[in-house]
PDB file of C-alpha atoms in Angstrom:
ATOM      1  CA  UNK X1346      24.490  -1.683  34.319  1.00 46.00           C
ATOM      2  CA  UNK X1347      22.460  -5.473  34.783  1.00 51.00           C
ATOM      3  CA  UNK X1348      19.576  -6.415  32.908  1.00 51.00           C
ATOM      4  CA  UNK X1349      17.280  -5.643  36.870  1.00 52.00           C
ATOM      5  CA  UNK X1350      18.151  -2.535  36.624  1.00 53.00           C
ATOM      6  CA  UNK X1351      17.749  -1.366  33.101  1.00 46.00           C
ATOM      7  CA  UNK X1352      14.058  -2.475  34.144  1.00 51.00           C
ATOM      8  CA  UNK X1353      13.944  -0.680  36.745  1.00 57.00           C
ATOM      9  CA  UNK X1354      15.193   2.728  35.750  1.00 54.00           C
ATOM     10  CA  UNK X1355      12.103   2.049  32.921  1.00 45.00           C
ATOM     11  CA  UNK X1356       9.900   1.184  34.619  1.00 51.00           C
ATOM     12  CA  UNK X1357      10.482   4.554  37.109  1.00 56.00           C
ATOM     13  CA  UNK X1358      10.839   6.492  33.638  1.00 54.00           C
ATOM     14  CA  UNK X1359       7.598   5.764  32.496  1.00 47.00           C
ATOM     15  CA  UNK X1360       6.466   6.149  36.281  1.00 47.00           C
ATOM     16  CA  UNK X1361       7.636   9.726  36.306  1.00 48.00           C
ATOM     17  CA  UNK X1362       5.862  10.327  33.111  1.00 46.00           C
ATOM     18  CA  UNK X1363       2.553   9.415  34.538  1.00 46.00           C
ATOM     19  CA  UNK X1364       3.208  11.842  37.213  1.00 45.00           C
ATOM     20  CA  UNK X1365       3.906  14.392  34.716  1.00 39.00           C
ATOM     21  CA  UNK X1366       1.036  13.863  32.314  1.00 41.00           C
ATOM     22  CA  UNK X1367      -1.676  13.787  36.409  1.00 44.00           C
ATOM     23  CA  UNK X1368      -0.301  16.924  37.260  1.00 43.00           C
ATOM     24  CA  UNK X1369       0.014  19.559  34.820  1.00 43.00           C
ATOM     25  CA  UNK X1370      -2.782  19.405  32.312  1.00 41.00           C
ATOM     26  CA  UNK X1371      -2.302  22.332  30.804  1.00 39.00           C
ATOM     27  CA  UNK X1372       1.229  21.990  29.727  1.00 35.00           C
ATOM     28  CA  UNK X1373      -0.409  18.496  27.843  1.00 36.00           C
ATOM     29  CA  UNK X1374      -3.403  19.728  26.687  1.00 36.00           C
ATOM     30  CA  UNK X1375      -0.942  22.392  24.908  1.00 36.00           C
ATOM     31  CA  UNK X1376       1.214  19.532  23.397  1.00 35.00           C
ATOM     32  CA  UNK X1377      -1.711  18.387  21.944  1.00 32.00           C
ATOM     33  CA  UNK X1378      -3.574  21.535  20.896  1.00 32.00           C
ATOM     34  CA  UNK X1379       0.272  21.800  18.750  1.00 36.00           C
ATOM     35  CA  UNK X1380       0.198  18.376  17.175  1.00 38.00           C
ATOM     36  CA  UNK X1381      -3.509  18.621  16.173  1.00 38.00           C
ATOM     37  CA  UNK X1382      -2.402  22.685  14.284  1.00 35.00           C
ATOM     38  CA  UNK X1383      -0.091  20.249  12.181  1.00 37.00           C
ATOM     39  CA  UNK X1384      -2.033  18.102  11.093  1.00 39.00           C
ATOM     40  CA  UNK X1385      -4.714  20.923   9.962  1.00 38.00           C
ATOM     41  CA  UNK X1386      -1.755  23.081   7.986  1.00 41.00           C
ATOM     42  CA  UNK X1387      -0.940  19.770   6.533  1.00 42.00           C
ATOM     43  CA  UNK X1388      -4.306  19.971   5.184  1.00 47.00           C
ATOM     44  CA  UNK X1389      -5.392  22.666   4.518  1.00 58.00           C
ATOM     45  CA  UNK X1390      -7.982  22.989   1.894  1.00 71.00           C
ATOM     46  CA  UNK X1391      -8.966  19.041   2.207  1.00 78.00           C
ATOM     47  CA  UNK X1392     -11.956  18.209   3.836  1.00 89.00           C
ATOM     48  CA  UNK X1393     -11.074  14.674   5.046  1.00 95.00           C
ATOM     49  CA  UNK X1394      -8.215  12.011   5.508  1.00 97.00           C
ATOM     50  CA  UNK X1395      -8.829   8.581   3.659  1.00 98.00           C
ATOM     51  CA  UNK X1396      -6.567   5.513   5.348  1.00 98.00           C
ATOM     52  CA  UNK X1397      -5.506   3.975   2.096  1.00 98.00           C
ATOM     53  CA  UNK X1398      -3.789   1.028   3.739  1.00 98.00           C
ATOM     54  CA  UNK X1399      -4.896  -2.247   5.098  1.00 98.00           C
ATOM     55  CA  UNK X1400      -4.315  -3.964   8.496  1.00 97.00           C
ATOM     56  CA  UNK X1401      -2.026  -7.285   7.874  1.00 95.00           C
ATOM     57  CA  UNK X1402      -1.428 -10.161   9.918  1.00 95.00           C
ATOM     58  CA  UNK X1403      -0.551 -13.835   9.568  1.00 95.00           C
ATOM     59  CA  UNK X1404      -4.098 -14.250   7.925  1.00 94.00           C
ATOM     60  CA  UNK X1405      -4.200 -11.217   5.386  1.00 95.00           C
ATOM     61  CA  UNK X1406      -4.016 -13.361   1.780  1.00 93.00           C
ATOM     62  CA  UNK X1407       0.076 -13.321  -0.079  1.00 93.00           C
ATOM     63  CA  UNK X1408       0.704 -14.354  -3.668  1.00 90.00           C
ATOM     64  CA  UNK X1409       2.664 -17.057  -2.830  1.00 88.00           C
ATOM     65  CA  UNK X1410       0.088 -18.426   0.199  1.00 86.00           C
ATOM     66  CA  UNK X1411       1.709 -18.456   3.337  1.00 88.00           C
ATOM     67  CA  UNK X1412       1.494 -16.113   5.724  1.00 92.00           C
ATOM     68  CA  UNK X1413       3.822 -12.605   4.873  1.00 96.00           C
ATOM     69  CA  UNK X1414       4.075 -11.996   8.136  1.00 96.00           C
ATOM     70  CA  UNK X1415       5.957 -13.559  11.886  1.00 96.00           C
ATOM     71  CA  UNK X1416       4.875 -11.538  15.430  1.00 96.00           C
ATOM     72  CA  UNK X1417       6.963 -12.566  18.528  1.00 96.00           C
ATOM     73  CA  UNK X1418       6.993 -10.567  20.977  1.00 97.00           C
ATOM     74  CA  UNK X1419      10.669 -10.361  22.561  1.00 98.00           C
ATOM     75  CA  UNK X1420       9.198  -8.099  25.419  1.00 97.00           C
ATOM     76  CA  UNK X1421       5.610  -7.993  27.880  1.00 97.00           C
ATOM     77  CA  UNK X1422       5.198  -4.509  29.841  1.00 98.00           C
ATOM     78  CA  UNK X1423       4.647  -7.625  32.771  1.00 97.00           C
ATOM     79  CA  UNK X1424       7.791  -8.487  32.670  1.00 97.00           C
ATOM     80  CA  UNK X1425      10.000  -5.379  31.226  1.00 97.00           C
ATOM     81  CA  UNK X1426       8.251  -2.534  31.881  1.00 97.00           C
ATOM     82  CA  UNK X1427       7.170  -2.387  27.636  1.00 97.00           C
ATOM     83  CA  UNK X1428       6.292  -3.816  24.694  1.00 98.00           C
ATOM     84  CA  UNK X1429       8.075  -4.658  21.774  1.00 98.00           C
ATOM     85  CA  UNK X1430       7.863  -7.232  19.015  1.00 97.00           C
ATOM     86  CA  UNK X1431       9.979  -9.052  16.036  1.00 97.00           C
ATOM     87  CA  UNK X1432       8.667  -8.692  12.290  1.00 97.00           C
ATOM     88  CA  UNK X1433       9.455 -10.836   9.895  1.00 96.00           C
ATOM     89  CA  UNK X1434       8.286  -9.369   6.577  1.00 96.00           C
ATOM     90  CA  UNK X1435       8.275 -11.064   2.856  1.00 96.00           C
ATOM     91  CA  UNK X1436       8.062  -7.600   0.978  1.00 97.00           C
ATOM     92  CA  UNK X1437       4.887  -8.480  -1.028  1.00 97.00           C
ATOM     93  CA  UNK X1438       2.844  -8.274   1.968  1.00 97.00           C
ATOM     94  CA  UNK X1439      -1.065  -6.647   2.131  1.00 97.00           C
ATOM     95  CA  UNK X1440      -0.807  -2.779   1.019  1.00 98.00           C
ATOM     96  CA  UNK X1441       2.517  -2.025  -0.522  1.00 98.00           C
ATOM     97  CA  UNK X1442       4.819  -1.393  -3.454  1.00 98.00           C
ATOM     98  CA  UNK X1443       6.631  -2.780  -6.114  1.00 98.00           C
ATOM     99  CA  UNK X1444      10.164  -1.443  -6.452  1.00 98.00           C
ATOM    100  CA  UNK X1445      11.546  -0.768 -10.434  1.00 98.00           C
ATOM    101  CA  UNK X1446      14.197  -3.935  -8.591  1.00 98.00           C
ATOM    102  CA  UNK X1447      11.586  -6.403  -8.263  1.00 98.00           C
ATOM    103  CA  UNK X1448      11.139  -7.018 -12.139  1.00 98.00           C
ATOM    104  CA  UNK X1449      14.470  -5.975 -13.783  1.00 97.00           C
ATOM    105  CA  UNK X1450      18.030  -6.068 -13.200  1.00 96.00           C
ATOM    106  CA  UNK X1451      19.427  -3.261 -11.485  1.00 95.00           C
ATOM    107  CA  UNK X1452      15.876  -0.732 -11.760  1.00 97.00           C
ATOM    108  CA  UNK X1453      15.526   1.482  -8.356  1.00 98.00           C
ATOM    109  CA  UNK X1454      15.403  -0.290  -5.208  1.00 98.00           C
ATOM    110  CA  UNK X1455      13.063   0.594  -3.063  1.00 98.00           C
ATOM    111  CA  UNK X1456      14.600   2.934  -0.120  1.00 98.00           C
ATOM    112  CA  UNK X1457      15.584   4.415  -4.040  1.00 98.00           C
ATOM    113  CA  UNK X1458      12.352   6.313  -5.372  1.00 98.00           C
ATOM    114  CA  UNK X1459      12.321   9.216  -5.211  1.00 98.00           C
ATOM    115  CA  UNK X1460      10.015  10.650  -2.649  1.00 97.00           C
ATOM    116  CA  UNK X1461       8.856  13.749  -5.170  1.00 97.00           C
ATOM    117  CA  UNK X1462       7.126  10.479  -6.593  1.00 98.00           C
ATOM    118  CA  UNK X1463       5.487   9.343  -3.751  1.00 98.00           C
ATOM    119  CA  UNK X1464       3.141  12.380  -3.235  1.00 98.00           C
ATOM    120  CA  UNK X1465       0.923  11.914  -6.143  1.00 97.00           C
ATOM    121  CA  UNK X1466      -1.926  13.121  -8.071  1.00 98.00           C
ATOM    122  CA  UNK X1467      -5.181   9.953  -7.716  1.00 98.00           C
ATOM    123  CA  UNK X1468      -7.000   8.858 -10.956  1.00 98.00           C
ATOM    124  CA  UNK X1469      -9.284   5.568 -10.163  1.00 98.00           C
ATOM    125  CA  UNK X1470     -10.896   4.024 -12.847  1.00 98.00           C
ATOM    126  CA  UNK X1471     -13.657   2.460 -12.468  1.00 98.00           C
ATOM    127  CA  UNK X1472     -13.661  -1.023 -13.881  1.00 98.00           C
ATOM    128  CA  UNK X1473     -15.981  -2.045 -11.577  1.00 98.00           C
ATOM    129  CA  UNK X1474     -19.190  -3.091 -13.623  1.00 98.00           C
ATOM    130  CA  UNK X1475     -16.130  -4.932 -15.604  1.00 98.00           C
ATOM    131  CA  UNK X1476     -15.102  -7.120 -13.223  1.00 98.00           C
ATOM    132  CA  UNK X1477     -18.581  -8.268 -12.047  1.00 97.00           C
ATOM    133  CA  UNK X1478     -18.680 -10.861 -15.139  1.00 97.00           C
ATOM    134  CA  UNK X1479     -15.040 -11.290 -15.822  1.00 97.00           C
ATOM    135  CA  UNK X1480     -12.960 -12.275 -12.494  1.00 96.00           C
ATOM    136  CA  UNK X1481     -10.233 -11.105 -15.227  1.00 97.00           C
ATOM    137  CA  UNK X1482     -11.451  -7.766 -16.112  1.00 98.00           C
ATOM    138  CA  UNK X1483      -8.418  -5.140 -16.925  1.00 98.00           C
ATOM    139  CA  UNK X1484      -8.108  -1.447 -16.938  1.00 98.00           C
ATOM    140  CA  UNK X1485      -7.737  -0.706 -21.507  1.00 98.00           C
ATOM    141  CA  UNK X1486      -5.933   1.957 -22.672  1.00 98.00           C
ATOM    142  CA  UNK X1487     -10.021   2.662 -24.041  1.00 98.00           C
ATOM    143  CA  UNK X1488     -10.646   2.771 -20.289  1.00 98.00           C
ATOM    144  CA  UNK X1489      -7.937   5.434 -19.896  1.00 98.00           C
ATOM    145  CA  UNK X1490      -9.102   7.378 -23.052  1.00 98.00           C
ATOM    146  CA  UNK X1491     -13.333   7.100 -21.058  1.00 98.00           C
ATOM    147  CA  UNK X1492     -11.597   8.859 -17.954  1.00 98.00           C
ATOM    148  CA  UNK X1493      -9.725  11.672 -19.964  1.00 98.00           C
ATOM    149  CA  UNK X1494     -12.345  12.231 -21.479  1.00 98.00           C
ATOM    150  CA  UNK X1495     -14.538  12.890 -18.633  1.00 98.00           C
ATOM    151  CA  UNK X1496     -11.855  14.282 -16.411  1.00 98.00           C
ATOM    152  CA  UNK X1497      -9.057  16.065 -18.606  1.00 98.00           C
ATOM    153  CA  UNK X1498      -5.532  15.003 -18.814  1.00 98.00           C
ATOM    154  CA  UNK X1499      -3.634  13.449 -16.946  1.00 98.00           C
ATOM    155  CA  UNK X1500      -2.244  14.955 -14.478  1.00 97.00           C
ATOM    156  CA  UNK X1501       2.192  15.342 -14.838  1.00 97.00           C
ATOM    157  CA  UNK X1502       3.888  12.530 -11.839  1.00 98.00           C
ATOM    158  CA  UNK X1503      -0.167  10.769 -11.301  1.00 98.00           C
ATOM    159  CA  UNK X1504      -1.159   7.479  -9.841  1.00 98.00           C
ATOM    160  CA  UNK X1505      -3.341   5.209 -11.905  1.00 98.00           C
ATOM    161  CA  UNK X1506      -5.665   3.288  -9.127  1.00 99.00           C
ATOM    162  CA  UNK X1507      -7.290   0.574 -10.725  1.00 99.00           C
ATOM    163  CA  UNK X1508     -10.669   0.140  -8.961  1.00 98.00           C
ATOM    164  CA  UNK X1509     -12.017  -3.192  -9.621  1.00 98.00           C
ATOM    165  CA  UNK X1510     -14.297  -3.369  -6.139  1.00 98.00           C
ATOM    166  CA  UNK X1511     -12.071  -6.105  -5.228  1.00 98.00           C
ATOM    167  CA  UNK X1512     -11.820  -4.972  -1.972  1.00 98.00           C
ATOM    168  CA  UNK X1513     -15.140  -6.840  -1.013  1.00 97.00           C
ATOM    169  CA  UNK X1514     -13.359 -10.269  -0.879  1.00 96.00           C
ATOM    170  CA  UNK X1515     -10.224  -9.479   0.794  1.00 95.00           C
ATOM    171  CA  UNK X1516     -12.115 -11.466   3.872  1.00 93.00           C
ATOM    172  CA  UNK X1517     -13.031 -14.466   1.080  1.00 93.00           C
ATOM    173  CA  UNK X1518     -10.258 -17.403  -0.344  1.00 90.00           C
ATOM    174  CA  UNK X1519     -11.420 -15.305  -3.611  1.00 93.00           C
ATOM    175  CA  UNK X1520      -9.352 -12.453  -3.192  1.00 95.00           C
ATOM    176  CA  UNK X1521      -6.631 -14.821  -4.303  1.00 93.00           C
ATOM    177  CA  UNK X1522      -8.130 -15.572  -7.006  1.00 87.00           C
ATOM    178  CA  UNK X1523      -7.157 -19.347  -7.052  1.00 82.00           C
ATOM    179  CA  UNK X1524     -10.400 -21.603  -8.841  1.00 78.00           C
ATOM    180  CA  UNK X1525     -10.957 -25.559  -8.435  1.00 72.00           C
ATOM    181  CA  UNK X1526      -8.840 -26.148 -10.679  1.00 77.00           C
ATOM    182  CA  UNK X1527      -5.566 -24.026  -8.895  1.00 80.00           C
ATOM    183  CA  UNK X1528      -5.560 -21.213 -11.464  1.00 86.00           C
ATOM    184  CA  UNK X1529      -5.457 -17.904 -10.635  1.00 93.00           C
ATOM    185  CA  UNK X1530      -8.232 -15.302 -11.649  1.00 96.00           C
ATOM    186  CA  UNK X1531      -8.656 -11.976 -10.386  1.00 97.00           C
ATOM    187  CA  UNK X1532      -8.387  -8.190 -11.978  1.00 98.00           C
ATOM    188  CA  UNK X1533      -5.332  -6.050 -13.440  1.00 98.00           C
ATOM    189  CA  UNK X1534      -3.886  -3.843 -16.314  1.00 98.00           C
ATOM    190  CA  UNK X1535      -3.519  -4.649 -19.669  1.00 98.00           C
ATOM    191  CA  UNK X1536       0.510  -4.355 -20.630  1.00 98.00           C
ATOM    192  CA  UNK X1537      -1.300  -1.831 -23.656  1.00 98.00           C
ATOM    193  CA  UNK X1538      -2.728   0.275 -20.444  1.00 98.00           C
ATOM    194  CA  UNK X1539       0.367   0.050 -18.778  1.00 98.00           C
ATOM    195  CA  UNK X1540       2.079   1.457 -22.383  1.00 98.00           C
ATOM    196  CA  UNK X1541      -0.173   3.668 -22.891  1.00 98.00           C
ATOM    197  CA  UNK X1542       0.704   6.031 -19.623  1.00 98.00           C
ATOM    198  CA  UNK X1543       4.403   4.899 -19.803  1.00 98.00           C
ATOM    199  CA  UNK X1544       4.875   6.343 -23.722  1.00 98.00           C
ATOM    200  CA  UNK X1545       1.342   9.788 -23.079  1.00 98.00           C
ATOM    201  CA  UNK X1546       1.649  10.311 -20.280  1.00 98.00           C
ATOM    202  CA  UNK X1547       4.409  11.368 -17.105  1.00 98.00           C
ATOM    203  CA  UNK X1548       2.502   8.823 -14.561  1.00 98.00           C
ATOM    204  CA  UNK X1549       4.594   7.297 -11.906  1.00 98.00           C
ATOM    205  CA  UNK X1550       3.165   4.551 -10.101  1.00 98.00           C
ATOM    206  CA  UNK X1551      -0.533   2.221 -11.194  1.00 98.00           C
ATOM    207  CA  UNK X1552      -2.007  -0.005  -8.496  1.00 99.00           C
ATOM    208  CA  UNK X1553      -4.092  -2.190  -7.949  1.00 98.00           C
ATOM    209  CA  UNK X1554      -7.044  -3.198  -5.593  1.00 98.00           C
ATOM    210  CA  UNK X1555      -5.767  -7.431  -6.409  1.00 98.00           C
ATOM    211  CA  UNK X1556      -2.974  -8.819  -5.458  1.00 97.00           C
ATOM    212  CA  UNK X1557      -0.271  -7.996  -8.446  1.00 98.00           C
ATOM    213  CA  UNK X1558      -0.589  -5.855 -11.146  1.00 98.00           C
ATOM    214  CA  UNK X1559      -1.355  -8.543 -13.778  1.00 98.00           C
ATOM    215  CA  UNK X1560      -4.400 -10.134 -13.951  1.00 98.00           C
ATOM    216  CA  UNK X1561      -3.930 -13.448 -11.698  1.00 96.00           C
ATOM    217  CA  UNK X1562      -3.963 -16.112 -14.846  1.00 96.00           C
ATOM    218  CA  UNK X1563      -1.087 -14.395 -16.140  1.00 96.00           C
ATOM    219  CA  UNK X1564       2.210 -16.857 -16.674  1.00 95.00           C
ATOM    220  CA  UNK X1565       4.185 -13.153 -18.379  1.00 98.00           C
ATOM    221  CA  UNK X1566       4.246 -10.819 -15.981  1.00 98.00           C
ATOM    222  CA  UNK X1567       3.624  -8.065 -18.910  1.00 98.00           C
ATOM    223  CA  UNK X1568       2.307  -5.115 -17.009  1.00 98.00           C
ATOM    224  CA  UNK X1569       4.943  -5.878 -14.473  1.00 98.00           C
ATOM    225  CA  UNK X1570       8.047  -6.083 -17.168  1.00 98.00           C
ATOM    226  CA  UNK X1571       6.295  -2.994 -19.130  1.00 98.00           C
ATOM    227  CA  UNK X1572       5.947  -0.305 -16.233  1.00 98.00           C
ATOM    228  CA  UNK X1573       8.710  -1.536 -13.329  1.00 98.00           C
ATOM    229  CA  UNK X1574      11.807  -1.165 -15.543  1.00 98.00           C
ATOM    230  CA  UNK X1575      11.169   1.425 -16.476  1.00 98.00           C
ATOM    231  CA  UNK X1576      11.790   3.035 -13.109  1.00 98.00           C
ATOM    232  CA  UNK X1577       8.138   4.000 -12.277  1.00 98.00           C
ATOM    233  CA  UNK X1578       6.529   1.440  -9.177  1.00 98.00           C
ATOM    234  CA  UNK X1579       3.510  -0.636  -9.030  1.00 98.00           C
ATOM    235  CA  UNK X1580       1.309  -0.421  -5.825  1.00 99.00           C
ATOM    236  CA  UNK X1581      -1.262  -3.795  -4.706  1.00 98.00           C
ATOM    237  CA  UNK X1582      -3.802  -4.537  -2.378  1.00 98.00           C
ATOM    238  CA  UNK X1583      -4.251  -0.821  -2.015  1.00 98.00           C
ATOM    239  CA  UNK X1584      -7.529  -0.745   0.139  1.00 98.00           C
ATOM    240  CA  UNK X1585     -10.882   2.305   0.298  1.00 98.00           C
ATOM    241  CA  UNK X1586     -10.711   3.187  -3.568  1.00 98.00           C
ATOM    242  CA  UNK X1587     -14.077   3.456  -3.139  1.00 98.00           C
ATOM    243  CA  UNK X1588     -13.939   6.388  -0.257  1.00 98.00           C
ATOM    244  CA  UNK X1589     -11.986   8.338  -3.048  1.00 98.00           C
ATOM    245  CA  UNK X1590     -13.052  11.406  -6.271  1.00 98.00           C
ATOM    246  CA  UNK X1591     -11.937   9.976  -9.429  1.00 98.00           C
ATOM    247  CA  UNK X1592     -10.038  12.640  -9.812  1.00 98.00           C
ATOM    248  CA  UNK X1593      -8.485  15.354  -7.396  1.00 97.00           C
ATOM    249  CA  UNK X1594      -7.403  13.645  -4.370  1.00 98.00           C
ATOM    250  CA  UNK X1595      -3.528  13.626  -3.523  1.00 98.00           C
ATOM    251  CA  UNK X1596      -1.744  10.190  -2.740  1.00 98.00           C
ATOM    252  CA  UNK X1597       1.239   9.738  -0.181  1.00 98.00           C
ATOM    253  CA  UNK X1598       2.837   6.732  -0.192  1.00 98.00           C
ATOM    254  CA  UNK X1599       4.742   5.719   2.776  1.00 98.00           C
ATOM    255  CA  UNK X1600       7.183   3.875   1.659  1.00 98.00           C
ATOM    256  CA  UNK X1601       9.788   1.618   3.377  1.00 97.00           C
ATOM    257  CA  UNK X1602      13.174   2.720   3.452  1.00 97.00           C
ATOM    258  CA  UNK X1603      15.192  -0.767   3.852  1.00 98.00           C
ATOM    259  CA  UNK X1604      18.327  -0.897   1.204  1.00 98.00           C
ATOM    260  CA  UNK X1605      17.846  -2.606  -1.809  1.00 98.00           C
ATOM    261  CA  UNK X1606      14.630  -3.903  -1.054  1.00 98.00           C
ATOM    262  CA  UNK X1607      12.450  -4.819  -3.996  1.00 98.00           C
ATOM    263  CA  UNK X1608       8.788  -3.481  -2.287  1.00 98.00           C
ATOM    264  CA  UNK X1609       8.056  -3.189   1.242  1.00 98.00           C
ATOM    265  CA  UNK X1610       4.525  -2.953   3.338  1.00 98.00           C
ATOM    266  CA  UNK X1611       3.253   0.620   2.848  1.00 98.00           C
ATOM    267  CA  UNK X1612       1.167   3.296   4.490  1.00 98.00           C
ATOM    268  CA  UNK X1613      -1.286   5.112   2.242  1.00 98.00           C
ATOM    269  CA  UNK X1614      -3.098   8.095   2.524  1.00 98.00           C
ATOM    270  CA  UNK X1615      -5.256  10.269   0.454  1.00 98.00           C
ATOM    271  CA  UNK X1616      -6.435  13.853   1.077  1.00 98.00           C
ATOM    272  CA  UNK X1617      -9.752  14.480  -0.766  1.00 97.00           C
TER     273      UNK X1617
END
């Protein structure tokens, strides 16, 4: 079929669909009600769903500096009857998953992360006060013990998230952490906290509201190397931690599934 014929067919189908929606409001309403019912059923027992994901574009800060995503339009509605875009994405852009393969020779690639690990209890460690005083504040074993003392044992299969308040810098150069000397400074997990979670809990993930699992100035990436090779994963640039409780929420991690990937942007939701 010729290109012109294909475009004409697409437009005719879209016009037919619009006519159907106008002519059958009862059917449309029923479909909407049906779709809504599924969400209500899924969220039974939860009062709200919180989006933990940043919207990414060419301006979102990345660890390497250059834009992490390039977007070009492949088809325009006015010309083709539909919109379509080409995406070129650096895996570690925006709110994203670090797969075990990211810092290991043979760890799980992103599509190999077990789906059971992508739905997990969320434990939020609040170090905002420390981060106000020190840009390279870290989650330490003492912070974990304080959380446990207040909220009980860390649930099996949990994601432990650092809330350093770093989100308030996301629209400023400070989010990427560079100072005047070109050295990065932002919060992260202390390697001993990672080791404690590995040895004493069944946690499957750690998450930071900064660009990295490690502090900004690291040259050795100790936390990455301690955590990821154990076939646990990380989340970087998680958003909206102020909008979820320290304990009791459930995290849904929409990790990508490109074969052999070391990570990738993820849509992450919390049920509270």
